[in-house]
CSV table of C-alpha atoms in Angstrom, one decimal:
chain,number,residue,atom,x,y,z
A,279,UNK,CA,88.9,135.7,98.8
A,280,UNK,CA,85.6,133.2,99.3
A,281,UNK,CA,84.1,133.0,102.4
A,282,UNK,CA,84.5,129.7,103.8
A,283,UNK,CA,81.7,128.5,106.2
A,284,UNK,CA,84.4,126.2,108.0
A,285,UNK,CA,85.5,129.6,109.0
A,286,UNK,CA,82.7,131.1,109.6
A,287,UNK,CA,81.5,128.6,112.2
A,288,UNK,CA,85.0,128.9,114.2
A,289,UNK,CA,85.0,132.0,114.4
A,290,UNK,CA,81.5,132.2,115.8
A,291,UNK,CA,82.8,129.0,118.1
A,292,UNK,CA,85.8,131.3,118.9
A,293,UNK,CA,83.9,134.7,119.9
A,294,UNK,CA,81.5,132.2,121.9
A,295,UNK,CA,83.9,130.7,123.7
A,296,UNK,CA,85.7,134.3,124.7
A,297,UNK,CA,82.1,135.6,125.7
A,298,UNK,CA,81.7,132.7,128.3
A,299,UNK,CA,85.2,133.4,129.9
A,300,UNK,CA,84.4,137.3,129.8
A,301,UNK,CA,81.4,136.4,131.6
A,302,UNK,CA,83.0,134.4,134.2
A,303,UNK,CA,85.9,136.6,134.9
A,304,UNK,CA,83.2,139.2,135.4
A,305,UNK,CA,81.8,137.6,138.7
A,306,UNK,CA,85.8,136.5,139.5
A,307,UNK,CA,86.9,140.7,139.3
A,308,UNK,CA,83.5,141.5,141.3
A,309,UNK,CA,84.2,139.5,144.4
A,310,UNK,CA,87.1,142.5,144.9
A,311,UNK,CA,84.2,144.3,146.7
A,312,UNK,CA,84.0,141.5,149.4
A,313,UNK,CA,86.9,142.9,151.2
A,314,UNK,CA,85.1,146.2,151.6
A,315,UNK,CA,81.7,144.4,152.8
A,316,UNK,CA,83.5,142.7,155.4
A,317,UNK,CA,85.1,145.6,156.9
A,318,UNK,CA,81.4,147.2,157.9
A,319,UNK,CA,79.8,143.9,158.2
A,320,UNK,CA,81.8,140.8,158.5
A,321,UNK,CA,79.4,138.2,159.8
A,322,UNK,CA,76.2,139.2,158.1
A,323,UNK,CA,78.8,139.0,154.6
A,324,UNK,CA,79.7,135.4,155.6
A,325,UNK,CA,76.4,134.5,156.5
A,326,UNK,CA,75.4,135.7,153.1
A,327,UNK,CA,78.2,134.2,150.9
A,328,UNK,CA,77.8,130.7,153.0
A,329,UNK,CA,73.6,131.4,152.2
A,330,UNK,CA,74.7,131.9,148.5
A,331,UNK,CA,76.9,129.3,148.5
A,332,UNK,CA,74.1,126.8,149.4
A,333,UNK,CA,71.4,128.2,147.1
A,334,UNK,CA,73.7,128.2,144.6
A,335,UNK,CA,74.3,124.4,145.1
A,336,UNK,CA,70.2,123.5,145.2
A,337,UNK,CA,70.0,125.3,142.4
A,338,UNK,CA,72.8,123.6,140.0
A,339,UNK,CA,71.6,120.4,141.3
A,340,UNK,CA,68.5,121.2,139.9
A,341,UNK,CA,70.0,122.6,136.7
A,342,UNK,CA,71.7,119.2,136.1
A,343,UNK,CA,68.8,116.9,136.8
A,344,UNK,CA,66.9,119.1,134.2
A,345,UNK,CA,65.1,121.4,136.3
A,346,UNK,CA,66.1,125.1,136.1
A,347,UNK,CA,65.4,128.2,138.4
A,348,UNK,CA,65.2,130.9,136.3
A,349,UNK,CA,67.7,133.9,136.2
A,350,UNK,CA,70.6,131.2,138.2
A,351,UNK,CA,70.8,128.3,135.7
A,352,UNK,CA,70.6,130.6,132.7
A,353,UNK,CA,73.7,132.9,134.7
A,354,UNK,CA,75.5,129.2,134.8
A,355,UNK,CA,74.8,127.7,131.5
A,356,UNK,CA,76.3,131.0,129.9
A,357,UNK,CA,79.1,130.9,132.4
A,358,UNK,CA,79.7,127.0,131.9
A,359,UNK,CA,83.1,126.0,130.1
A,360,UNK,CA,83.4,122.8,127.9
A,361,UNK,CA,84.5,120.8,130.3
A,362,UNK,CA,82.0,122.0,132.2
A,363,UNK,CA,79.3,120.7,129.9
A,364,UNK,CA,76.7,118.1,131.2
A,365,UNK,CA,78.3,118.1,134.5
A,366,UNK,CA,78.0,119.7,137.8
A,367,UNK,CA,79.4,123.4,137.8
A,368,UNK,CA,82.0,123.6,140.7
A,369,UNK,CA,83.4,127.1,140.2
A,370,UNK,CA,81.0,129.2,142.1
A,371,UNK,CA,81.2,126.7,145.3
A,372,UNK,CA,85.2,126.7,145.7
A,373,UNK,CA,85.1,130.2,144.9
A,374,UNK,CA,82.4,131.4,147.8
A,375,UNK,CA,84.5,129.1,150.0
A,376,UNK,CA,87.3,130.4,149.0
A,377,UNK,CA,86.1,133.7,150.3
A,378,UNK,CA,84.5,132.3,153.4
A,379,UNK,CA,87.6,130.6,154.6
A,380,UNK,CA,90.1,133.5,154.0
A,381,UNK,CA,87.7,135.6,155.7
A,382,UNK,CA,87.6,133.6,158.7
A,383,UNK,CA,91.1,132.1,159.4
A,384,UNK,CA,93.1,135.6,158.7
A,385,UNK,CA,92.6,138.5,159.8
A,386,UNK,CA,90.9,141.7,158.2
A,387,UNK,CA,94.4,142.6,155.8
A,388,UNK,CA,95.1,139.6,155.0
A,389,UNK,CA,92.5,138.5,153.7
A,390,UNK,CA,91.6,141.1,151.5
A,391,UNK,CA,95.2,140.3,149.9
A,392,UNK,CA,93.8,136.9,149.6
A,393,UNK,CA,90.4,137.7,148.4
A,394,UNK,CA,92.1,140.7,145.9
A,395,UNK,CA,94.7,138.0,144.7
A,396,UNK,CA,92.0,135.6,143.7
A,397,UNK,CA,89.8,138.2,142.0
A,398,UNK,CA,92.3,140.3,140.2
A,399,UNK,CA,95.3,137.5,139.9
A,400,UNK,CA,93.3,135.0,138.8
A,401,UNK,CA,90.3,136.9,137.0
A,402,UNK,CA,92.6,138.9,134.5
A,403,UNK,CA,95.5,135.8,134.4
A,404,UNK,CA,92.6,133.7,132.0
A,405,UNK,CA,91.8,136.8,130.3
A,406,UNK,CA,94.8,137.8,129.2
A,407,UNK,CA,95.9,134.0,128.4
A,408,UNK,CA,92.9,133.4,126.4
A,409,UNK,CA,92.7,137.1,124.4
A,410,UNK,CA,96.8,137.0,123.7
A,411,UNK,CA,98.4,134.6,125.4
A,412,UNK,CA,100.6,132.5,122.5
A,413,UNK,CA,103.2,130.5,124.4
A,414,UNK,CA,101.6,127.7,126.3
A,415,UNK,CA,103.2,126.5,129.8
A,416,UNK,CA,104.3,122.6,129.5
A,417,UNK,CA,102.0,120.5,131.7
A,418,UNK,CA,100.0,123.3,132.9
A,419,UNK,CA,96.6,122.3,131.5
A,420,UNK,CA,96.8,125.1,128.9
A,421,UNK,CA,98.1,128.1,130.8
A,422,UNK,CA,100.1,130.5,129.0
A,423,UNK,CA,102.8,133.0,130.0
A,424,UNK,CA,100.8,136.1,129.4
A,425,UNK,CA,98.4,134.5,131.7
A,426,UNK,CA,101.2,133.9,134.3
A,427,UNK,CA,103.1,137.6,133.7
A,428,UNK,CA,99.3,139.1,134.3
A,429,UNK,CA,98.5,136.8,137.9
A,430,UNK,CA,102.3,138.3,139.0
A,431,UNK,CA,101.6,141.3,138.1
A,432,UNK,CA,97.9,141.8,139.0
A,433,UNK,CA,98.7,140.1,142.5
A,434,UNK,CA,101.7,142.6,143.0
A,435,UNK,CA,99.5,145.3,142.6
A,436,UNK,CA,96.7,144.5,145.1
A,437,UNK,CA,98.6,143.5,147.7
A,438,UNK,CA,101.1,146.3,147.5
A,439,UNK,CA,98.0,148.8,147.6
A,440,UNK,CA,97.0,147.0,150.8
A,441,UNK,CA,100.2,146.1,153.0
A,442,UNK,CA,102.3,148.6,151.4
A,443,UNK,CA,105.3,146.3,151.6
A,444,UNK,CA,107.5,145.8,147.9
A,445,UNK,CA,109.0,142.8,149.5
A,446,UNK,CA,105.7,141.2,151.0
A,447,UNK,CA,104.2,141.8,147.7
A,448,UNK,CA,106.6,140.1,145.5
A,449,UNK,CA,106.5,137.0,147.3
A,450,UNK,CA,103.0,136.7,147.6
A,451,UNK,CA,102.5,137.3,143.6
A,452,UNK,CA,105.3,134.6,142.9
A,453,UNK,CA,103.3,132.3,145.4
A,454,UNK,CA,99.7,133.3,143.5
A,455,UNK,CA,101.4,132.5,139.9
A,456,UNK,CA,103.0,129.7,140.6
A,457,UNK,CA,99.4,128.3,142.2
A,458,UNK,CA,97.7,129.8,139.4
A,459,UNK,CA,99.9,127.8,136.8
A,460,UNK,CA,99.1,124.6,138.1
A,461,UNK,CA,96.6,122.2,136.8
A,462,UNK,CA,94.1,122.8,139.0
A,463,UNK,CA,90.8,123.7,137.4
A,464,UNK,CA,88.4,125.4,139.8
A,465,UNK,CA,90.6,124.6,143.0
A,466,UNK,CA,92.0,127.8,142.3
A,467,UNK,CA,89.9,129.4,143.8
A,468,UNK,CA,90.0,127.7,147.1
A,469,UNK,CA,93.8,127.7,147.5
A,470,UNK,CA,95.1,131.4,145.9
A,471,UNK,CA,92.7,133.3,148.6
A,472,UNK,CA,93.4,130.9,151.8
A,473,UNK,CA,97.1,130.8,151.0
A,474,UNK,CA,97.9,134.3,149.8
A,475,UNK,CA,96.3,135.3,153.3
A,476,UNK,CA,97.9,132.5,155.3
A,477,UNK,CA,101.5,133.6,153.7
A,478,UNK,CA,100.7,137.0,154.4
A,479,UNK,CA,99.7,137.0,157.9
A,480,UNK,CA,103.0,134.6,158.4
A,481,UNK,CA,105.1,137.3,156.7
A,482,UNK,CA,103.4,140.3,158.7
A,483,UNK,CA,104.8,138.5,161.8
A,484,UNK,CA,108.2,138.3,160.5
A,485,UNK,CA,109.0,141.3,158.5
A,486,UNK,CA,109.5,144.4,160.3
């Protein structure tokens, strides 16, 4: 069999590609340590996201008019998607806020379900759906149901380990897969950790 450079230079687009979201699900899984952060230190941990939050918006700002800080914009550019290309990187900002407002609305349980859901749930749903998933979820923006099967399951898993309710864990993976399936882009991660924690502290007050 010849080697075919058409080939060649997909695959090296493909393995490129998988790198970036690697990368980016990388920071996505870390931000499971939040919840122990805030347990010791809750308002010196917002104050620090909220701080990163805005540095991290200078910074991109910069990036896109041409004008990099070092160590951030090269941490971006790797991290950037293709539609993400010559364009303002939301992710990191919805994702910090994200965080913020779970950590300030619910209280200290459920919002580590929210802030787990987010960083397991939807971290390991893209990984899964870009490594294996094959069947693709109609008018989902390109979502698979690997992807989906992983966020339910991944979800199910973290919360159970935190409220130690089957029933309160079932419904609040359904609720983060069905969120995670839809079209959203990066809004993701504003709604899976605000509403996973919102549902569960409504749940807490009505299950036994």
């Amino acid at each position: 069999m010849f080697f075919c450079p058409e080939n060649g230079i997909y695959l090296k687009k493909k393995m490129n590609y998988l790198w970036k979201e690697f990368f980016r699900k990388i920071i996505h899984l870390c931000t499971a340590f939040v919840p122990i952060f805030l347990h010791f230190a809750k308002l010196p941990v917002i104050f620090f996201l909220a701080l990163t939050g805005c540095f991290y918006i200078i910074a991109e700002n910069m990036r896109f008019h041409g004008r990099e800080i070092p160590v951030i914009s090269v941490v971006t550019a790797t991290a950037a998607r293709k539609r993400d290309e010559n364009k303002f990187v939301l992710g990191p900002v919805t994702l910090v806020c994200g965080i913020i407002l779970a950590a300030v609305l619910w209280d200290e349980k459920c919002a580590a379900m929210g802030i787990l859901s987010l960083a397991f749930g939807d971290g390991l749903a893209s990984l899964a759906g870009k490594f294996f998933g094959k069947v693709k979820i109609p008018f989902s923006g390109g979502k698979t149901a690997c992807g989906s099967l992983t966020c339910f399951l991944a979800i199910f898993v973290a919360t159970f380990c935190v409220c130690q309710n089957v029933f309160m864990a079932l419904v609040l993976a359904l609720l983060g897969a069905l969120i995670e399936v839809l079209p959203l882009k990066d809004f993701d991660n504003l709604l899976i950790p605000v509403l996973i924690g919102g549902s569960a502290t409504a749940l807490q007050g009505l299950l036994p």
